[in-house]
XYZ file of C-alpha atoms in Angstrom:
694
model
C 0.000 0.000 0.000
C 1.501 3.379 -1.025
C 1.427 6.640 0.984
C -1.433 8.272 -0.980
C -3.704 5.326 -0.393
C -2.827 5.355 3.264
C -3.733 9.096 3.503
C -7.102 8.534 1.864
C -7.959 5.637 4.127
C -7.072 7.539 7.272
C -9.071 10.636 6.126
C -12.157 8.512 5.616
C -11.628 6.978 9.030
C -11.441 10.401 10.741
C -14.607 11.622 8.972
C -16.776 9.019 10.665
C -17.474 11.145 13.823
C -18.859 13.919 11.576
C -20.979 11.468 9.634
C -22.405 10.097 12.886
C -23.143 13.721 13.943
C -25.663 13.960 11.078
C -27.497 11.045 12.611
C -27.671 12.894 15.941
C -29.060 16.007 14.223
C -31.853 13.977 12.595
C -32.632 12.424 15.975
C -32.739 15.913 17.584
C -35.207 17.199 14.940
C -37.461 14.268 15.599
C -37.431 15.033 19.349
C -38.913 18.502 18.676
C -42.111 16.801 17.521
C -42.378 14.997 20.834
C -41.109 17.340 23.555
C -39.727 20.796 22.817
C -38.008 21.321 26.162
C -36.092 18.043 26.048
C -35.247 18.611 22.372
C -33.644 21.942 23.189
C -31.415 20.324 25.819
C -30.366 17.635 23.312
C -29.603 20.373 20.762
C -27.051 21.852 23.153
C -25.266 18.475 23.588
C -25.307 17.730 19.859
C -23.797 21.119 19.127
C -20.964 20.522 21.624
C -20.318 17.055 20.081
C -20.133 18.483 16.546
C -17.740 21.223 17.610
C -15.334 18.749 19.224
C -15.611 16.321 16.253
C -14.843 19.091 13.803
C -11.894 20.303 15.866
C -10.513 16.714 16.093
C -10.833 16.238 12.357
C -9.140 19.514 11.485
C -6.422 19.620 14.137
C -5.420 15.953 14.722
C -5.851 14.608 11.198
C -2.466 15.825 9.981
C -0.668 14.584 13.124
C -2.308 11.120 12.973
C -1.521 10.739 9.298
C 2.068 11.789 9.870
C 2.534 9.308 12.719
C 0.932 6.401 10.843
C 2.894 7.041 7.659
C 6.075 7.327 9.719
C 5.291 4.005 11.393
C 4.556 2.345 8.065
C 7.844 3.561 6.619
C 9.760 2.375 9.642
C 7.991 -0.962 9.428
C 8.866 -1.253 5.735
C 12.508 -0.442 6.407
C 12.584 -2.854 9.343
C 11.123 -5.722 7.341
C 13.473 -4.982 4.457
C 16.397 -4.969 6.868
C 15.211 -8.216 8.457
C 14.943 -9.876 5.018
C 18.388 -8.579 4.117
C 19.962 -9.736 7.353
C 17.881 -12.922 7.617
C 20.049 -16.002 8.305
C 18.115 -18.008 5.707
C 19.741 -17.465 2.270
C 17.201 -15.968 -0.152
C 17.381 -14.831 -3.744
C 14.990 -13.514 -6.401
C 15.957 -14.165 -10.026
C 14.497 -13.700 -13.480
C 13.791 -16.331 -16.128
C 17.434 -16.193 -17.249
C 18.554 -17.087 -13.694
C 20.018 -13.590 -13.225
C 19.829 -12.461 -9.593
C 17.593 -9.394 -9.050
C 17.866 -9.351 -5.279
C 19.662 -11.488 -2.713
C 20.141 -11.103 0.999
C 23.399 -11.042 2.936
C 23.249 -14.712 3.922
C 22.933 -15.809 0.285
C 25.784 -13.597 -0.880
C 28.056 -14.605 2.006
C 27.431 -18.336 1.542
C 27.214 -18.717 -2.230
C 28.111 -15.479 -4.081
C 30.798 -13.661 -2.074
C 33.086 -13.314 -5.103
C 30.371 -12.532 -7.684
C 29.121 -9.153 -8.926
C 25.816 -7.465 -8.171
C 23.871 -9.070 -11.006
C 25.097 -12.617 -11.479
C 23.820 -15.887 -12.874
C 22.656 -18.015 -9.954
C 24.005 -21.167 -11.632
C 27.491 -19.679 -11.192
C 26.916 -19.668 -7.443
C 25.023 -22.984 -7.330
C 25.782 -25.182 -10.377
C 22.974 -27.591 -9.479
C 20.402 -24.913 -10.336
C 19.672 -24.656 -14.051
C 16.700 -24.200 -16.378
C 15.676 -27.840 -15.931
C 15.243 -27.387 -12.175
C 12.898 -24.392 -12.504
C 9.190 -24.910 -11.663
C 7.038 -25.053 -14.806
C 4.007 -23.325 -13.212
C 3.034 -21.450 -10.066
C 1.468 -24.500 -8.422
C 4.705 -26.469 -8.725
C 7.441 -26.171 -6.106
C 10.948 -27.093 -7.147
C 13.148 -28.845 -4.590
C 16.718 -30.055 -4.700
C 19.484 -31.133 -2.351
C 23.106 -30.215 -2.967
C 26.451 -30.046 -1.206
C 28.930 -27.166 -0.994
C 32.226 -27.488 0.874
C 31.042 -30.479 2.979
C 27.832 -28.596 3.905
C 24.442 -29.912 2.764
C 21.613 -27.652 1.618
C 17.943 -27.991 0.704
C 16.757 -25.508 -1.925
C 13.129 -24.560 -2.585
C 12.128 -22.736 -5.786
C 8.833 -20.933 -6.357
C 7.650 -19.308 -9.564
C 5.727 -16.031 -10.014
C 4.199 -15.115 -13.394
C 4.339 -11.299 -13.479
C 1.692 -10.776 -16.165
C -0.843 -12.797 -14.196
C 0.209 -11.242 -10.889
C -0.653 -7.684 -12.124
C -4.298 -8.793 -12.360
C -4.152 -10.912 -9.230
C -6.279 -10.400 -6.110
C -3.238 -11.123 -3.962
C -1.885 -7.685 -3.063
C 1.637 -8.884 -2.231
C 2.076 -10.613 -5.585
C 0.483 -7.673 -7.400
C 2.786 -5.153 -5.718
C 5.877 -7.311 -6.428
C 4.847 -7.582 -10.077
C 4.207 -3.824 -10.295
C 7.631 -2.984 -8.891
C 9.291 -5.519 -11.204
C 7.619 -3.853 -14.213
C 9.003 -0.439 -13.103
C 12.561 -1.747 -13.439
C 11.909 -3.361 -16.811
C 11.362 -7.005 -15.734
C 8.549 -9.001 -17.284
C 7.713 -12.665 -17.693
C 8.528 -14.720 -14.596
C 10.349 -14.322 -11.326
C 11.743 -17.206 -9.289
C 12.118 -17.017 -5.532
C 14.829 -19.230 -4.041
C 14.985 -20.251 -0.372
C 17.878 -22.368 0.905
C 17.964 -24.300 4.174
C 21.158 -25.621 5.700
C 20.479 -29.278 6.508
C 24.027 -30.324 7.337
C 23.225 -31.312 10.902
C 20.152 -33.250 9.801
C 22.073 -35.094 7.077
C 24.875 -35.956 9.454
C 22.475 -37.232 12.090
C 20.693 -39.360 9.469
C 24.047 -40.645 8.162
C 25.276 -41.442 11.661
C 22.055 -43.281 12.395
C 22.412 -45.197 9.113
C 26.072 -45.999 9.725
C 25.416 -47.232 13.246
C 22.668 -49.640 12.231
C 23.784 -53.173 12.950
C 24.129 -55.665 10.116
C 23.893 -59.355 10.931
C 26.351 -61.908 9.553
C 26.999 -65.644 9.657
C 30.467 -67.122 9.127
C 30.956 -70.829 8.423
C 34.151 -72.823 7.965
C 33.417 -74.628 4.692
C 35.484 -77.767 5.054
C 36.150 -78.152 8.764
C 35.988 -81.955 8.869
C 37.762 -82.504 5.538
C 40.638 -80.177 6.464
C 41.278 -81.622 9.910
C 40.303 -85.236 9.383
C 43.859 -86.510 8.774
C 45.599 -84.162 11.228
C 46.850 -85.439 14.581
C 45.147 -84.164 17.735
C 47.898 -81.721 18.736
C 48.083 -80.060 15.337
C 44.284 -80.129 15.015
C 43.942 -78.084 18.224
C 46.621 -75.674 16.985
C 44.942 -75.164 13.601
C 41.513 -74.685 15.166
C 42.922 -72.102 17.596
C 44.762 -70.328 14.787
C 41.646 -70.185 12.603
C 39.606 -68.903 15.538
C 42.251 -66.256 16.287
C 42.371 -65.014 12.684
C 38.581 -64.766 12.498
C 38.276 -62.920 15.816
C 41.190 -60.594 15.008
C 39.637 -59.680 11.669
C 36.272 -58.959 13.262
C 37.888 -56.986 16.100
C 39.412 -54.684 13.492
C 35.884 -53.659 12.489
C 34.525 -53.348 16.046
C 32.288 -56.369 15.468
C 30.498 -58.484 18.056
C 31.201 -62.137 17.215
C 30.164 -65.329 18.979
C 30.897 -68.954 18.179
C 27.736 -71.007 17.692
C 29.355 -74.361 16.891
C 32.872 -75.586 16.200
C 32.677 -74.304 12.619
C 29.943 -71.653 12.803
C 29.968 -68.028 14.009
C 27.457 -65.208 14.195
C 28.553 -61.568 14.205
C 27.112 -58.058 14.157
C 28.826 -54.971 12.749
C 27.937 -51.335 12.289
C 26.864 -50.680 8.736
C 29.655 -48.140 8.145
C 32.245 -50.904 8.513
C 30.592 -53.051 5.853
C 31.784 -50.627 3.149
C 35.322 -50.925 4.506
C 35.100 -54.719 4.356
C 33.887 -54.490 0.772
C 36.734 -52.135 -0.158
C 39.150 -54.619 1.414
C 37.458 -57.397 -0.616
C 37.091 -59.357 2.622
C 40.787 -60.153 3.008
C 39.946 -62.777 5.633
C 38.991 -65.103 2.751
C 42.620 -65.286 1.618
C 44.176 -64.890 5.068
C 42.383 -67.936 6.469
C 43.842 -70.148 3.737
C 47.393 -69.659 5.059
C 46.912 -71.591 8.284
C 47.497 -74.989 6.655
C 50.823 -74.240 4.996
C 52.635 -76.979 6.911
C 51.815 -79.989 4.751
C 51.174 -80.460 1.055
C 48.598 -83.167 1.769
C 46.459 -80.935 3.937
C 43.405 -79.275 2.451
C 43.402 -75.534 3.040
C 40.649 -74.190 5.263
C 38.185 -71.841 3.586
C 35.306 -69.848 5.004
C 32.019 -68.457 3.770
C 30.129 -65.448 5.067
C 26.541 -64.348 4.636
C 25.590 -60.804 5.651
C 22.083 -59.368 5.896
C 21.774 -55.609 5.498
C 19.271 -52.787 4.876
C 16.268 -54.499 6.432
C 13.799 -52.771 8.730
C 14.180 -55.213 11.620
C 16.984 -57.288 13.118
C 14.956 -60.440 12.543
C 14.694 -59.627 8.840
C 18.438 -58.963 8.635
C 19.066 -62.324 10.285
C 16.831 -63.948 7.658
C 18.820 -62.160 4.946
C 22.050 -63.434 6.520
C 20.716 -66.994 6.604
C 19.667 -66.751 2.960
C 23.059 -65.242 2.049
C 25.102 -67.974 3.767
C 22.983 -70.662 2.091
C 23.666 -68.972 -1.232
C 27.411 -68.746 -0.481
C 27.572 -72.449 0.395
C 25.406 -73.315 -2.604
C 27.932 -71.550 -4.835
C 30.795 -73.653 -3.518
C 31.927 -71.680 -0.474
C 35.094 -69.567 -0.066
C 33.120 -66.399 -0.621
C 31.005 -63.671 0.931
C 27.415 -62.962 -0.065
C 25.731 -59.732 1.022
C 21.958 -59.729 0.739
C 19.960 -56.516 0.949
C 16.346 -55.628 0.298
C 17.002 -54.964 -3.396
C 20.297 -56.602 -4.276
C 22.696 -59.501 -3.723
C 26.469 -58.945 -3.919
C 29.213 -61.572 -4.232
C 32.856 -61.432 -3.163
C 35.507 -64.126 -3.510
C 34.555 -67.532 -4.814
C 37.881 -68.022 -6.596
C 38.708 -71.438 -5.161
C 37.697 -74.696 -6.762
C 34.910 -76.307 -4.760
C 36.144 -78.858 -2.250
C 34.585 -82.275 -2.658
C 32.906 -83.583 0.481
C 34.181 -87.013 1.462
C 31.044 -87.969 3.347
C 27.854 -89.137 1.650
C 25.661 -88.364 4.634
C 24.020 -85.441 2.870
C 23.313 -87.537 -0.227
C 21.692 -90.219 1.943
C 19.548 -87.685 3.811
C 18.453 -86.007 0.566
C 17.674 -89.395 -0.993
C 15.382 -90.316 1.911
C 13.701 -86.907 1.739
C 13.172 -87.307 -2.017
C 11.677 -90.754 -1.488
C 9.246 -89.328 1.091
C 8.205 -86.590 -1.345
C 7.632 -89.118 -4.130
C 5.599 -91.475 -1.937
C 3.092 -88.757 -0.940
C 2.675 -87.541 -4.541
C 0.180 -88.938 -7.035
C 2.418 -88.443 -10.070
C 5.654 -86.725 -11.085
C 6.750 -84.328 -13.798
C 10.506 -83.973 -14.332
C 12.286 -81.237 -16.288
C 15.709 -79.694 -16.830
C 16.847 -76.437 -18.372
C 16.010 -74.917 -21.740
C 17.599 -76.829 -24.635
C 18.371 -79.762 -22.303
C 21.655 -81.586 -22.642
C 22.614 -85.167 -21.834
C 23.246 -84.321 -18.172
C 19.720 -82.915 -17.770
C 18.009 -85.831 -19.520
C 20.247 -88.471 -17.902
C 19.502 -87.184 -14.405
C 15.785 -86.884 -15.300
C 15.780 -90.551 -16.358
C 17.365 -91.479 -13.027
C 14.552 -89.699 -11.150
C 12.043 -91.363 -13.483
C 13.400 -94.778 -12.496
C 13.107 -94.003 -8.751
C 9.484 -92.823 -9.174
C 8.482 -95.747 -11.389
C 9.943 -98.384 -9.067
C 8.131 -96.706 -6.153
C 4.876 -97.083 -8.055
C 4.387 -93.490 -9.167
C 3.810 -92.464 -12.808
C 6.285 -89.890 -14.128
C 6.953 -87.954 -17.320
C 9.900 -85.848 -18.556
C 9.614 -82.417 -20.200
C 11.659 -82.006 -23.382
C 10.650 -78.954 -25.377
C 13.434 -79.050 -27.958
C 15.703 -81.870 -29.047
C 19.253 -80.935 -30.030
C 21.445 -83.010 -32.307
C 23.621 -83.916 -29.309
C 20.589 -85.247 -27.438
C 18.849 -86.963 -30.345
C 20.945 -90.198 -30.314
C 20.010 -90.784 -26.679
C 16.277 -90.133 -27.123
C 16.158 -92.413 -30.182
C 16.901 -95.353 -27.874
C 13.597 -94.834 -26.064
C 11.347 -94.514 -29.126
C 9.303 -97.668 -29.617
C 10.893 -99.277 -26.556
C 8.244 -101.429 -24.901
C 9.798 -100.880 -21.472
C 8.867 -97.179 -21.588
C 5.588 -95.381 -22.324
C 5.217 -93.712 -25.709
C 4.596 -90.345 -24.008
C 7.639 -90.539 -21.722
C 8.907 -87.233 -23.139
C 6.405 -84.358 -23.261
C 6.475 -80.862 -24.674
C 5.602 -77.933 -22.406
C 1.967 -77.819 -23.581
C 1.589 -81.589 -23.185
C 3.155 -81.380 -19.740
C 0.681 -78.662 -18.771
C -2.205 -80.997 -19.675
C -0.521 -83.815 -17.746
C -0.202 -81.642 -14.627
C -3.821 -80.474 -14.817
C -4.787 -78.534 -11.684
C -1.518 -79.598 -10.076
C -3.040 -81.272 -7.026
C -0.860 -84.184 -5.941
C 1.787 -83.438 -8.606
C 5.481 -83.320 -7.659
C 7.783 -81.348 -9.957
C 11.446 -82.414 -9.901
C 13.824 -79.899 -11.493
C 17.275 -81.233 -12.425
C 20.484 -79.614 -13.683
C 19.238 -76.037 -13.154
C 18.489 -73.849 -10.130
C 17.068 -70.752 -11.869
C 13.286 -70.805 -12.417
C 13.546 -68.690 -15.577
C 16.009 -71.162 -17.129
C 13.765 -74.221 -16.779
C 12.272 -75.834 -19.880
C 8.686 -74.965 -18.855
C 8.662 -72.210 -16.179
C 4.861 -72.030 -16.258
C 4.643 -75.438 -14.546
C 6.359 -74.226 -11.360
C 3.322 -72.407 -9.975
C 0.897 -75.170 -10.941
C 2.284 -78.108 -8.950
C 1.735 -78.984 -5.292
C 5.384 -79.538 -4.390
C 8.813 -78.905 -5.866
C 12.237 -80.602 -5.647
C 15.454 -79.070 -7.031
C 18.584 -81.139 -7.745
C 21.495 -79.307 -9.322
C 25.275 -78.924 -9.379
C 25.557 -75.335 -10.642
C 26.499 -72.472 -8.379
C 23.488 -70.567 -7.163
C 22.851 -66.918 -8.009
C 20.340 -64.372 -6.746
C 17.455 -65.991 -8.645
C 16.123 -69.057 -6.858
C 13.012 -71.175 -6.439
C 10.616 -69.995 -3.746
C 10.155 -72.461 -0.862
C 10.941 -75.768 -2.587
C 9.982 -78.907 -0.678
C 13.545 -80.156 -1.140
C 16.620 -78.385 -2.489
C 19.818 -80.331 -3.122
C 22.431 -78.080 -4.739
C 26.066 -79.237 -4.579
C 28.512 -77.180 -6.686
C 31.384 -79.572 -5.968
C 29.577 -82.340 -7.888
C 30.734 -82.847 -11.459
C 27.213 -83.199 -12.843
C 23.568 -83.663 -11.963
C 23.888 -87.255 -13.167
C 26.543 -87.908 -10.502
C 24.217 -86.566 -7.804
C 21.263 -88.655 -9.033
C 23.454 -91.776 -9.267
C 24.271 -91.330 -5.569
C 20.612 -90.727 -4.700
C 19.559 -93.934 -6.473
C 21.904 -95.947 -4.244
C 20.056 -94.713 -1.128
C 16.518 -94.771 -2.525
C 15.668 -98.329 -1.452
C 16.221 -101.908 -2.501
C 13.232 -101.852 -4.837
C 14.882 -99.273 -7.115
C 16.858 -101.004 -9.888
C 18.492 -98.951 -12.633
C 18.130 -100.304 -16.168
C 20.880 -100.446 -18.768
C 19.572 -97.586 -20.932
C 19.185 -95.361 -17.888
C 22.663 -96.276 -16.665
C 24.038 -95.356 -20.108
C 22.213 -92.006 -19.958
C 23.570 -91.201 -16.484
C 27.069 -92.281 -17.498
C 26.800 -90.106 -20.636
C 25.771 -87.073 -18.584
C 28.798 -87.437 -16.323
C 31.116 -87.993 -19.269
C 29.840 -84.942 -21.205
C 29.838 -82.562 -18.238
C 33.352 -83.599 -17.189
C 34.621 -83.449 -20.794
C 35.608 -87.108 -20.720
C 36.675 -86.869 -17.052
C 39.051 -83.971 -17.713
C 36.918 -81.285 -16.030
C 36.410 -81.463 -12.267
C 35.995 -85.194 -11.637
C 36.261 -86.181 -7.975
C 36.483 -89.362 -5.995
C 32.713 -89.533 -5.764
C 32.484 -89.016 -9.542
C 34.360 -92.241 -10.182
C 32.412 -93.999 -7.441
C 29.197 -93.003 -9.221
C 30.638 -94.219 -12.539
C 31.586 -97.538 -10.918
C 28.010 -97.944 -9.683
C 26.666 -97.198 -13.180
C 29.062 -99.726 -14.689
C 27.697 -102.341 -12.305
C 24.212 -101.381 -13.527
C 25.188 -102.175 -17.114
C 26.558 -98.906 -18.524
C 28.927 -99.596 -21.414
C 31.619 -97.079 -22.446
C 31.952 -98.317 -26.033
C 28.230 -98.042 -26.635
C 28.211 -94.516 -25.209
C 31.220 -93.418 -27.255
C 29.616 -94.570 -30.500
C 26.429 -92.745 -29.567
C 28.156 -89.366 -29.234
C 30.630 -89.368 -32.090
C 30.997 -86.015 -33.906
C 29.444 -85.393 -37.313
C 32.000 -84.544 -40.044
C 30.341 -81.196 -40.834
C 30.330 -80.273 -37.179
C 33.996 -81.207 -36.967
C 34.738 -78.800 -39.851
C 32.998 -75.966 -37.975
C 35.146 -76.688 -34.926
C 38.282 -76.722 -37.061
C 37.350 -73.344 -38.606
C 36.877 -71.820 -35.152
C 40.261 -73.121 -34.023
C 41.922 -71.696 -37.125
C 40.395 -68.228 -36.593
C 40.973 -68.118 -32.834
C 42.666 -65.021 -31.369
C 44.312 -64.405 -28.003
C 43.452 -61.535 -25.677
C 46.063 -60.559 -23.073
C 48.106 -63.479 -24.475
C 46.087 -65.844 -22.290
C 42.397 -65.816 -23.220
C 41.169 -67.508 -26.396
C 38.383 -65.753 -28.341
C 36.604 -67.405 -31.252
C 33.374 -67.277 -33.215
C 31.293 -70.385 -33.848
C 29.698 -70.311 -37.331
C 27.192 -73.124 -36.915
C 24.091 -71.507 -38.397
C 23.289 -74.619 -40.422
C 23.018 -76.762 -37.293
C 19.921 -76.997 -35.075
C 21.950 -76.571 -31.859
C 24.906 -74.264 -32.572
C 25.415 -73.384 -28.892
C 26.385 -76.962 -28.051
C 28.988 -76.892 -30.801
C 30.245 -73.627 -29.299
C 30.732 -75.268 -25.919
C 32.685 -78.106 -27.517
C 34.963 -75.604 -29.246
C 35.545 -73.809 -25.947
C 36.636 -77.089 -24.369
C 39.023 -77.727 -27.265
C 40.931 -74.484 -26.675
C 41.881 -75.552 -23.161
C 44.243 -78.128 -24.672
C 46.358 -75.313 -26.140
C 49.417 -74.447 -24.082
C 49.269 -70.990 -22.490
C 45.481 -70.620 -22.746
C 44.040 -69.820 -19.302
C 40.431 -69.587 -20.457
C 38.389 -69.683 -23.642
C 35.347 -67.702 -24.794
C 33.371 -68.862 -27.829
C 30.612 -66.650 -29.268
C 27.635 -68.144 -31.108
C 24.766 -66.236 -32.690
C 21.467 -68.055 -32.230
C 17.799 -66.935 -32.001
C 18.829 -63.248 -32.263
C 21.051 -63.572 -29.221
C 24.764 -64.019 -28.677
C 25.560 -67.110 -26.614
C 28.908 -67.142 -24.825
C 30.527 -70.420 -23.791
C 33.307 -69.826 -21.258
C 35.735 -72.523 -20.110
C 38.872 -72.647 -17.968
C 40.964 -75.166 -16.070
C 41.991 -73.484 -12.817
C 43.555 -70.098 -13.614
C 40.382 -68.033 -14.075
C 36.966 -68.195 -12.453
C 34.852 -67.886 -15.588
C 31.686 -67.887 -13.504
C 32.634 -64.477 -12.086
C 33.234 -63.193 -15.625
C 29.900 -64.460 -16.907
C 27.996 -63.217 -13.847
C 29.131 -59.678 -14.655
C 27.350 -60.155 -17.999
C 24.181 -61.572 -16.482
C 25.098 -65.248 -16.842
C 26.535 -67.843 -14.491
C 27.707 -71.425 -14.156
C 30.738 -73.042 -12.538
C 34.174 -71.774 -11.646
C 35.585 -73.410 -14.800
C 32.489 -73.781 -17.002
C 30.015 -70.935 -17.440
C 27.986 -69.063 -20.012
C 25.870 -66.012 -20.748
C 23.332 -64.751 -23.258
C 23.482 -61.214 -24.649
C 20.650 -59.560 -26.550
C 20.678 -56.524 -28.844
C 24.351 -56.728 -29.736
C 26.618 -58.220 -32.387
C 29.320 -60.832 -31.890
C 32.019 -58.163 -32.062
C 30.224 -56.071 -29.457
C 29.886 -59.137 -27.240
C 33.610 -59.769 -27.536
C 34.349 -56.188 -26.534
C 32.122 -56.523 -23.485
C 33.947 -59.658 -22.338
C 37.293 -57.956 -22.932
C 36.132 -54.965 -20.895
C 35.205 -57.268 -17.998
C 38.586 -59.022 -18.126
C 40.388 -55.672 -18.275
C 38.454 -54.382 -15.277
C 39.104 -57.592 -13.314
C 42.821 -57.289 -14.013
C 42.742 -53.653 -12.904
C 40.978 -54.693 -9.682
C 43.545 -57.437 -9.085
C 41.008 -60.257 -9.481
C 43.074 -61.841 -12.251
C 46.782 -61.730 -13.031
């Protein structure tokens, strides 16, 4: 409100006594019609009132106006001074982000070395045209940091053209004054709050939250089984000391649950330090058995639960993480959070367990599951190989001999699998519909009541041959030898995942031996199981263990014949030419890693040929690992193989794949073979930079 308007308002206010005097005069006139004597007395009082009212209006009006205007001006100056000296940084800018007005706090904090009219983005780079509110109803907010201090900025927009016609006097006056100095369009008002203390309190609270962890010694019995009592006590004490010393360095609370199991709690801020250190305890613990070449080095696994709302939930995350670490072969750390699962370590070759206790327990549990089911459906992974079908046939035999009907899902038959399946066509010992497609299997399952689904040679639901069956069945059993990843089956009735096993066929061969005397493996099934072991171990060159040969011996006693199997899986001449071409065009990366392209477009299963080529490269001296790239179904399939110098599973996991430490793969979409090669090379380069490979 300007001074002239204030004068007019005050004048009108002071005129009210005179206006009310007119009312008294009218009343006095009316009294003369009633009582003349009383009316005359009232006339005297009314006259005195009007004289005093007139004197007040004429004498005091100027003084009152002067005092009120003086007060208003002082108030205006005071509020302006308060805004200028206000501790909250404030700034008004035009549509080009040029500052029109800013207070002392803003200039001192953000623009001390800038001129009078400056671009606000020069003072605060986070503020640009994209951060401006698009309309008056929108409020822009942002958080930024300057010199270790944290700020919260609020932006409001004022359209000047609309404000001139607005009913809001403050906005209208601001718009009018802006037009006087040649500003039109929009103004933006910026308020900034210092939230450093709040951010630090939140960060401290976050850092001090306790994460729950479980630490297991992977191979306690195997490592100490052949050690004398004195040395056993020394090694146990040394392992315990190393574990406790490591945890003490991170201010952790750790307690021993069993001889080979620990539980610990750490502040969340120390977890990042452990991650940066890549959990050095994994390598440090392996040094305690350096005294004898025959001794198996001790390894540990850790599962840590983090970023859950309750301690109970974090403990559940830790339990899930340690199960995942052990399921991947141990010697690693798995961190499970609400949204992610992280892996560290896992460079050692899985240690084979000498005891078959677990196999016996799992076999009895599988038998119980089969006996309560009405019928079974068995399936492996997409494009099943001999290991998947061989192990499925072993489960089929257990179910059949226990009196339960069973069928096997085979959606696509590759050339490598066709010779095996041909043996069952027209065989009177097997039903004609032994092998079903996904749609046929869905009809077989029906409503799923009383149906047991047994998944073999895969532990990822999305990789199964018919994922839609998983939610239809009453119960689920998983038997696999691949390392587990973040994706897993939800609440299976039985899960038997052993990464140290050479193949799923080896695991099923062991299960058959503990399934009961009424289970008798037939010759064709023994051949299939033997074939699966032979293919997955690359003719017993890749990760065979003592239990592998024990399983093979059992299959031989059941009638498996090596000559018959070898004839079944001989290589086609055209396929052999494709392999030879890939070998001829192979190139080396970092002088150690073989890269080749498999041109097998004319074959129905080019990816299998690619895996064979990858195995071939390992026979070349100096090759630490091989990567073969095959284009199939508009995707690039990568077959990765190694002996013991590179964990190819870690490489493939970085590309969204997985597998074993020395046999893994991945599928890449929307890229060419050359682009896929560059992505693998980038991963290897990064791993070398991080010290994960030499």
